[in-house]
Short mmCIF file of C-alpha atoms and ligand atoms in Angstrom, two decimals:
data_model
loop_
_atom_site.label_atom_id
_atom_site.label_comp_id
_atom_site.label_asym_id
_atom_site.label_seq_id
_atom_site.Cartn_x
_atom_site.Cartn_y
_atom_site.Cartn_z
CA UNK K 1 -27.73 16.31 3.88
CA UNK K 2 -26.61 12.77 2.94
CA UNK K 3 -27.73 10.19 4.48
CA UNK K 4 -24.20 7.62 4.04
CA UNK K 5 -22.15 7.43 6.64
CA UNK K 6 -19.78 9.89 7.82
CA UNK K 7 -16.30 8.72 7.63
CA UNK K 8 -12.78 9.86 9.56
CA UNK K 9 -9.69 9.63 7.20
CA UNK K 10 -6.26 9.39 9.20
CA UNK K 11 -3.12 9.81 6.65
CA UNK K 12 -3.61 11.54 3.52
CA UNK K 13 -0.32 10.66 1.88
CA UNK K 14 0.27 9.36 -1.69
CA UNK K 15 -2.36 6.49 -1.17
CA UNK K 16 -4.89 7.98 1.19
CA UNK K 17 -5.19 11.57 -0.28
CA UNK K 18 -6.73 10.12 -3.36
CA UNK K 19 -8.88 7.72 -1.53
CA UNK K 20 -10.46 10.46 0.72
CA UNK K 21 -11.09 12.43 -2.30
CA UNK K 22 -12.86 9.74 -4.27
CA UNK K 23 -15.29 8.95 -0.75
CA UNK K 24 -16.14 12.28 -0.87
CA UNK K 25 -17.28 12.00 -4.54
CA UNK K 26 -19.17 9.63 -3.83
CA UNK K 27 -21.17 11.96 -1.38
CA UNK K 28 -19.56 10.83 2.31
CA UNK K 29 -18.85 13.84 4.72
CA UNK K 30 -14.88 13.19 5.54
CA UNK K 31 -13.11 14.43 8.34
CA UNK K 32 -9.75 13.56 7.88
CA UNK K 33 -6.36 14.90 9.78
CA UNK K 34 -2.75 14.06 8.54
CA UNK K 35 0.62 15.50 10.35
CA UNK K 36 1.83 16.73 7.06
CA UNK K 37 0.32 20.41 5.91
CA UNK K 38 0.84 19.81 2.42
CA UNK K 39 -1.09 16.65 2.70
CA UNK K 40 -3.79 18.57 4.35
CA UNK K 41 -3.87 21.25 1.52
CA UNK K 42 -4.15 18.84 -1.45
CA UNK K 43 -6.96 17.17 0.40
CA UNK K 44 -8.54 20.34 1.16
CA UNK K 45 -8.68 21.35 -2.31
CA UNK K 46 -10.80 17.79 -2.91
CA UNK K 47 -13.60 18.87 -0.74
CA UNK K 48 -12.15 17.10 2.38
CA UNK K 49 -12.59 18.79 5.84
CA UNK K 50 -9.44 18.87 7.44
CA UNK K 51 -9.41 18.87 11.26
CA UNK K 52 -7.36 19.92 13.98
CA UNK K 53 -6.34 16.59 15.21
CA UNK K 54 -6.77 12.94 14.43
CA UNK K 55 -9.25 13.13 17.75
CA UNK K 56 -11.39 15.67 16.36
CA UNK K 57 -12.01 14.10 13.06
CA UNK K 58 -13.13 11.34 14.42
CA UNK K 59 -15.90 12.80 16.44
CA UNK K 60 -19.41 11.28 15.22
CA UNK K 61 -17.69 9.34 12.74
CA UNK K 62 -19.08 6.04 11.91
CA UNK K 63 -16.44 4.62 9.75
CA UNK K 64 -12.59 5.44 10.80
CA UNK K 65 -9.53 5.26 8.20
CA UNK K 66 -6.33 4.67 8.46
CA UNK K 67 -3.60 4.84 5.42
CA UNK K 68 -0.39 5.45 7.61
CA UNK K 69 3.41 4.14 6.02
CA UNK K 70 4.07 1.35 8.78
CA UNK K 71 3.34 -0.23 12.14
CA UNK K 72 4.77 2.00 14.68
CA UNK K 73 2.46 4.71 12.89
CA UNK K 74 -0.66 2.57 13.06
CA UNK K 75 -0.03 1.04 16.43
CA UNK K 76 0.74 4.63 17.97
CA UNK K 77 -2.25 6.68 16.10
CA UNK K 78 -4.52 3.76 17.86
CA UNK K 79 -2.95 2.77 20.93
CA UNK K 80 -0.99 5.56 22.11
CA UNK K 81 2.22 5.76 23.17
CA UNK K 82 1.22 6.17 27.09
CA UNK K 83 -0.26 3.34 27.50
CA UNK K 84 -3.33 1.70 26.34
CA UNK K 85 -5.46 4.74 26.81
CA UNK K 86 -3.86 7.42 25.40
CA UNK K 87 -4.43 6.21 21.73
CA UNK K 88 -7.12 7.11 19.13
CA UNK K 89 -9.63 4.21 20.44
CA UNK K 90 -10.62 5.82 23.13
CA UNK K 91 -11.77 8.90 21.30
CA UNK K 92 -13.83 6.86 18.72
CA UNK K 93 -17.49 6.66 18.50
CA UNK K 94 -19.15 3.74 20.02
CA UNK K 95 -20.14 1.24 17.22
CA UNK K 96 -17.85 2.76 14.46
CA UNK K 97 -16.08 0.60 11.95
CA UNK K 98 -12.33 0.92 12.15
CA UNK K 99 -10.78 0.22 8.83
CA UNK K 100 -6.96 0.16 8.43
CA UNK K 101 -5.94 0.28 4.85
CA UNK K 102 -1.80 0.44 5.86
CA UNK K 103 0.37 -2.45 4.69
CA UNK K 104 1.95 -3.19 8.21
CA UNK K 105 3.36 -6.72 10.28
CA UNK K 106 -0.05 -8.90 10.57
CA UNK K 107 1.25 -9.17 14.73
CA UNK K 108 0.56 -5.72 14.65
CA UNK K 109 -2.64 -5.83 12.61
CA UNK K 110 -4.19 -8.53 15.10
CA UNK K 111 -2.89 -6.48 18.48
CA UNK K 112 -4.48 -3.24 17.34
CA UNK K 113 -7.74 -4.91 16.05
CA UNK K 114 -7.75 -6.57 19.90
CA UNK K 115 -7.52 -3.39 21.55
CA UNK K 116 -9.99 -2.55 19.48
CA UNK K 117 -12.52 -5.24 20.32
CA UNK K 118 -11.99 -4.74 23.98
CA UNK K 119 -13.37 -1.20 23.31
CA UNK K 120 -16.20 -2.64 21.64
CA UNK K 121 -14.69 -1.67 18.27
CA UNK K 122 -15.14 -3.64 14.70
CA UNK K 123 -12.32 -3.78 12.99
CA UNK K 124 -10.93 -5.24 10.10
CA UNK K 125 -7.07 -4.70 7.91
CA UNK K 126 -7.85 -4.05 4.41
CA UNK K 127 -4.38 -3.26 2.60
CA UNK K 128 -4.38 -2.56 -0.97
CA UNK K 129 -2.87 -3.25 -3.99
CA UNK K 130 -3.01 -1.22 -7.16
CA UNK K 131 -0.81 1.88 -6.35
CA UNK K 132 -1.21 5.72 -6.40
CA UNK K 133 -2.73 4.79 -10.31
CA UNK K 134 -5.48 2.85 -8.56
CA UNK K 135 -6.08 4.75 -5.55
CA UNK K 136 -7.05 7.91 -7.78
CA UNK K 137 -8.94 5.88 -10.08
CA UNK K 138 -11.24 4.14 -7.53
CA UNK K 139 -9.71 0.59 -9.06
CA UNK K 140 -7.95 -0.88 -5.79
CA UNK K 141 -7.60 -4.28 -4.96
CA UNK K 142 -8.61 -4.71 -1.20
CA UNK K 143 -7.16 -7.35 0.83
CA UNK K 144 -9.25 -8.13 4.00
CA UNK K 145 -8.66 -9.69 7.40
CA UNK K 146 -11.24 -9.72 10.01
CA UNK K 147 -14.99 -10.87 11.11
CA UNK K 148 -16.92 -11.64 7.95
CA UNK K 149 -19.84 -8.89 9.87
CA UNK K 150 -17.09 -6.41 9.68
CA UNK K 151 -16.55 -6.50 6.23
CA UNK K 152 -19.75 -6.69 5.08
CA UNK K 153 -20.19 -3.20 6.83
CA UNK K 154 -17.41 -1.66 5.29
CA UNK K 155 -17.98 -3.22 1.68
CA UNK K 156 -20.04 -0.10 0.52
CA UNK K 157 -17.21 2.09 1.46
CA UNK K 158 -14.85 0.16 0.04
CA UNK K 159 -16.52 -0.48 -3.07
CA UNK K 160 -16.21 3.15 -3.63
CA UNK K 161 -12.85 3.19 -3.53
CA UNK K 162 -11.36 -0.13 -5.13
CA UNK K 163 -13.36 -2.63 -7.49
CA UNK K 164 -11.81 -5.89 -6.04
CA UNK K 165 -12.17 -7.07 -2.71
CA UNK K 166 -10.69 -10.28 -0.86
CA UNK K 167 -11.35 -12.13 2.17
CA UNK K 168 -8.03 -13.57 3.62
CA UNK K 169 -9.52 -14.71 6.89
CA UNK K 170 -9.51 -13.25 10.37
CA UNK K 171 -7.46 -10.02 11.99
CA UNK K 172 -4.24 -9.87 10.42
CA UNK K 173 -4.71 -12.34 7.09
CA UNK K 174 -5.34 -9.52 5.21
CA UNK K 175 -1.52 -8.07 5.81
CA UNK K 176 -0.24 -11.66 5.39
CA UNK K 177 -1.65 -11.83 1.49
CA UNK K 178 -0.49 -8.54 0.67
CA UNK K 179 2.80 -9.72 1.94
CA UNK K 180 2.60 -12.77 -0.37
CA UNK K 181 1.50 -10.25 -3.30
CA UNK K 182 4.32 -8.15 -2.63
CA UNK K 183 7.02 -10.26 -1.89
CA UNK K 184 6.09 -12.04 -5.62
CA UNK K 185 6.10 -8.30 -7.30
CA UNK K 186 9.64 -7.62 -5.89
CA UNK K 187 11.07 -10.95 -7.45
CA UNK K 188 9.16 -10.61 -10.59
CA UNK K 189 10.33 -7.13 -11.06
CA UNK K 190 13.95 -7.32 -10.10
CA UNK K 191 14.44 -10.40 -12.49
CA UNK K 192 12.58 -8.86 -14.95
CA UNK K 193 15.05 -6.04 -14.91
CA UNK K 194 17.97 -8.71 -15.14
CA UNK K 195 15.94 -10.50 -17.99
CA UNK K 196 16.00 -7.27 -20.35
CA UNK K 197 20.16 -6.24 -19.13
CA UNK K 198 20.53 -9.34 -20.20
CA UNK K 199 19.31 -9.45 -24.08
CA UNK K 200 20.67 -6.25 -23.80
CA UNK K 201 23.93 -6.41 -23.37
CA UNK K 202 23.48 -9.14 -26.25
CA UNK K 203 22.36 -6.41 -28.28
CA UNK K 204 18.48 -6.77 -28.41
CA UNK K 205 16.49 -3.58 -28.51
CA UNK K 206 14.30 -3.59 -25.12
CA UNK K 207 10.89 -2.65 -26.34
CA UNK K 208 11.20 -5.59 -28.73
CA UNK K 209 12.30 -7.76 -26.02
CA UNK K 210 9.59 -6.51 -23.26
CA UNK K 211 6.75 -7.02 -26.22
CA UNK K 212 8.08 -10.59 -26.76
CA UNK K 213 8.21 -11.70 -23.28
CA UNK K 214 4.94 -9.55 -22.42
CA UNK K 215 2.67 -12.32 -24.79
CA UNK K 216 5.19 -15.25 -23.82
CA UNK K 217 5.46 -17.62 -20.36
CA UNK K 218 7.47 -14.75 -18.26
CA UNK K 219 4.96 -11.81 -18.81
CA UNK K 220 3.65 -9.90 -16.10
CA UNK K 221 2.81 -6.86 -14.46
CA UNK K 222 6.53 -5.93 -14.13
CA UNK K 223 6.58 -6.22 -17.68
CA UNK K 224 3.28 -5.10 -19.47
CA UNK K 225 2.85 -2.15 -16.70
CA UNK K 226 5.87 -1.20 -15.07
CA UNK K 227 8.54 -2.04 -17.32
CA UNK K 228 11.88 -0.84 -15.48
CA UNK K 229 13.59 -0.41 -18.65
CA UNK K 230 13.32 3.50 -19.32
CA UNK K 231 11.65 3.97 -22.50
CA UNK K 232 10.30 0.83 -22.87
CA UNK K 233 6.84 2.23 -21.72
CA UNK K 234 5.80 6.22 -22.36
CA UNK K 235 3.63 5.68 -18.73
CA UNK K 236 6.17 3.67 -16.49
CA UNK K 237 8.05 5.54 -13.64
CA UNK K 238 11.22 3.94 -15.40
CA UNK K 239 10.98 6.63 -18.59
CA UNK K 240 10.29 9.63 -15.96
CA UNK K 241 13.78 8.40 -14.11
CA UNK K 242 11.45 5.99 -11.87
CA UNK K 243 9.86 8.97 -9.87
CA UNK K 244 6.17 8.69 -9.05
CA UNK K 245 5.46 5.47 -8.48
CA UNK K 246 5.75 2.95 -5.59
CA UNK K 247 8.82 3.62 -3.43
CA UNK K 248 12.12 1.63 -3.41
CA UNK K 249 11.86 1.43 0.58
CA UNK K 250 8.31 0.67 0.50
CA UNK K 251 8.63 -2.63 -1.26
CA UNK K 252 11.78 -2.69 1.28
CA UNK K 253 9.52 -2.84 4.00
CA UNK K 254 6.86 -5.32 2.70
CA UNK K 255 9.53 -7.66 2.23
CA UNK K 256 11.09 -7.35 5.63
CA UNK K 257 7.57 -7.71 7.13
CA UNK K 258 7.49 -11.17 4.76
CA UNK K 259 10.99 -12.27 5.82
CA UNK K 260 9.68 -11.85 9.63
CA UNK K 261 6.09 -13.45 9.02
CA UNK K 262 8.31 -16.30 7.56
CA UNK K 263 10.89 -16.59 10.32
CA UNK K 264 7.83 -16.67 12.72
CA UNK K 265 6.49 -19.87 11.25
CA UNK K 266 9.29 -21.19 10.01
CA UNK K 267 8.82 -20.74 6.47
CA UNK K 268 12.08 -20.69 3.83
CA UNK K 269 11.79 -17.83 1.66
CA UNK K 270 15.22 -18.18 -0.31
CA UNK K 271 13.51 -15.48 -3.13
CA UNK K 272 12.02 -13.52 -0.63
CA UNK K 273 15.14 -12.89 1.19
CA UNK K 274 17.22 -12.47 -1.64
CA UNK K 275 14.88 -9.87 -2.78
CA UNK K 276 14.78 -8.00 0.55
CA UNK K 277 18.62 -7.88 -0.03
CA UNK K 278 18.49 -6.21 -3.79
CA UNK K 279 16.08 -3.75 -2.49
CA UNK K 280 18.00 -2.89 0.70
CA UNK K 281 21.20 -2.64 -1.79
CA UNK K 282 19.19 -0.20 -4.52
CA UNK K 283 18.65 1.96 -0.86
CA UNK K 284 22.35 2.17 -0.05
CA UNK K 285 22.97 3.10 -4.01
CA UNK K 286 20.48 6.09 -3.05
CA UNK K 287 17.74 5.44 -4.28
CA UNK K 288 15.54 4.35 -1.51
CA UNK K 289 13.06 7.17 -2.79
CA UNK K 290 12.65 6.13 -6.16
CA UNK K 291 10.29 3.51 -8.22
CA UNK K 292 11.42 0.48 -6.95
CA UNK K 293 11.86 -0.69 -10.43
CA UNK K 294 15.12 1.33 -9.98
CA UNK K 295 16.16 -2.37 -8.87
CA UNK K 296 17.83 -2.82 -12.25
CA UNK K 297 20.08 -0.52 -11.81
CA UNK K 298 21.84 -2.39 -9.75
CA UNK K 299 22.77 -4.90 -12.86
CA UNK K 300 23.04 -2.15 -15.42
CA UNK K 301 25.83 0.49 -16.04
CA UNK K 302 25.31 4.42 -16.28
P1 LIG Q 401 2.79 8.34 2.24
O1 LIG Q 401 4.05 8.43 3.00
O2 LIG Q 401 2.61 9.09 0.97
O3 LIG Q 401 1.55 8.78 3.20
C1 LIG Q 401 1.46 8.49 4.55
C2 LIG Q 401 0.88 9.72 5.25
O4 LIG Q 401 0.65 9.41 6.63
C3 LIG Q 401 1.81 10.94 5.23
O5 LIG Q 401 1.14 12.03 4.61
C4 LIG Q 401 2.11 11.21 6.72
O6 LIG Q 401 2.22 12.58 7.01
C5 LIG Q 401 0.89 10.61 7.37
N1 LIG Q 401 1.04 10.25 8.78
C6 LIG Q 401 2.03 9.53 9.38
N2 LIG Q 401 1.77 9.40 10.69
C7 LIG Q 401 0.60 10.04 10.92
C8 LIG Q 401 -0.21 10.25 12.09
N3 LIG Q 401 0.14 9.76 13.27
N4 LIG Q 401 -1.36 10.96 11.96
C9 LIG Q 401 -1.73 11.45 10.76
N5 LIG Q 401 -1.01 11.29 9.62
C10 LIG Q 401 0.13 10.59 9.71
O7 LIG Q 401 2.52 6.78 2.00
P2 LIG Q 401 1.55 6.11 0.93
O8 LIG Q 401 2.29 5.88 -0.35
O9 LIG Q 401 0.25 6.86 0.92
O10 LIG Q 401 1.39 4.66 1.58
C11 LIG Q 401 0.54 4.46 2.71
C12 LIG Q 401 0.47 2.96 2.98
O11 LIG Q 401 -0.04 2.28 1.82
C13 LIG Q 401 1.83 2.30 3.27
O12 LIG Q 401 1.67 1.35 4.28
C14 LIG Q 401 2.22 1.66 1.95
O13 LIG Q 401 3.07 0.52 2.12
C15 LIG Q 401 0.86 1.27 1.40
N6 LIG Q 401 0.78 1.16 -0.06
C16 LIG Q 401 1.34 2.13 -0.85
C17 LIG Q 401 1.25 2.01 -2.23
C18 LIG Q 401 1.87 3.06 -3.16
O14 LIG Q 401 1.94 2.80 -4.38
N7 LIG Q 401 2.30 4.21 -2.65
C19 LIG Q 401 0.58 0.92 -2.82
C20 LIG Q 401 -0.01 -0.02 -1.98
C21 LIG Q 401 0.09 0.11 -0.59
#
């Protein structure tokens, strides 16, 4: 029987099926529950116990996950949708460690992780960065808000699952500085994208181009990773016909999130908002599901 701690798992999606797999690899018993079947079967096959409801598999849990796609998911697993006892914290074990690893608005980050505290609850936000790549390999980059006591309690567990961990500051900073990460990746990679149509259309060949500017002032990871030129790189979503990476209408949300965290302190994000625009266009286009490197697109032909 081991002896570390038992841990619920809520959302087993592209990001969370992976992490549940690698906790139990590491030896944790996980109970985890997702509304999708097929999410539920490819967890199963990882050695995760799937239970009937999110209720049950929290049931003598001492840590609780969350990897859900936005706030209305996270706010309604948690608080319920009848009021402010009909929601998952109410069912949780007291003393458990609530740990939600969804990039959501930091208002909603801080009014769960209240609710939370008024239950007694610890609770801290812990987005990630480093993908569906880095979720399988253990390698994410956690970015923490919360009490400092909180995440010192959940630093084992999430040392099993990422290798980098950050303290923003209290509830809710965690989902701010993923919001900053993110709202710099979807600039970066949609003028990348213009960068290369540009030396293109001059006639430069784009692998010769991308290895230039990947040793010179403008690299990055939009470049040396995820170049969205296809071919460029064997591994990037961009030579697959940008499937399998990180959605178009996923970095459409982050950035909406970071055009409302900016409105709320009156903060000018001219980048930021022009960037939620080229995302929200690459949608309309139809391809909201794809890589959002798919950006360039918009600024190439064919
Ligand atoms: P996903 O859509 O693949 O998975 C989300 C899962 O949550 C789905 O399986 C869905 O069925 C489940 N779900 C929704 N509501 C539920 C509920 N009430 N109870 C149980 N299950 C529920 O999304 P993902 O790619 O795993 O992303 C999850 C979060 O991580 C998002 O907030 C996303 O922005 C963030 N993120 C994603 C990536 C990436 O590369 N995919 C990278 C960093 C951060």
């Amino acid at each position: 029987m081991s002896t570390l701690p038992a841990i619920a798992f809520i959302g087993l999606g592209n990001m969370g099926g992976p992490m549940a797999a690698n906790l139990v690899r590491a030896g944790h018993a996980v109970h985890a529950f997702d509304l999708s079947a097929s999410a539920c079967d490819g967890a199963r096959q990882a050695g995760v116990n799937i239970a009937a409801s999110a209720a049950d598999a929290v049931k003598g849990a001492a840590v609780v996950i969350s990897m859900l796609p936005a706030s209305r998911h996270v706010e309604s697993l948690y608080l319920g949708q009848g009021g402010a006892d009909a929601g998952l914290l109410v069912a949780i074990d007291a003393g458990a460690l609530v740990i939600d690893c969804s990039t959501i608005a930091p208002a909603s980050a801080q009014k769960v992780a209240q609710a939370a505290s008024a239950k007694g609850l610890a609770m801290i936000d812990a987005p990630v960065s480093g993908g569906v790549a880095g979720a399988a390999a253990g390698t994410l980059t956690f970015i923490v808000g919360g009490e400092s006591a909180a995440l010192e309690r959940a630093r084992p567990v999430l040392q099993v699952m990422g290798k980098n961990i950050f303290h923003m500051g209290a509830a809710g900073a965690g989902q701010v500085g993923k919001l900053c990460n993110n709202m710099a990746l979807g600039v970066i990679m949609a003028v990348t994208g213009e960068a290369i149509a540009l030396g293109v259309a001059h006639g430069l060949e784009p692998k010769t181009l991308s290895q230039m500017m990947a040793v010179s002032t403008s690299r990055s990871w939009a470049t040396e990773v995820c170049n969205p030129w296809p071919g460029v790189l064997e591994n990037a979503p961009a030579s697959r016909g940008y499937t399998g990476g990180f959605g178009n209408d996923l970095m459409l949300k982050d950035l909406g999130l970071a055009v409302e965290a900016a409105m709320g302190m009156g903060c000018t994000i001219p980048l930021g908002e022009l960037a939620r625009n080229l995302y929200a266009m690459n949608k309309q286009a139809g391809r909201g599901g794809l890589d959002f490197s798919s950006v360039v697109k918009l600024v190439t032909k064919g």
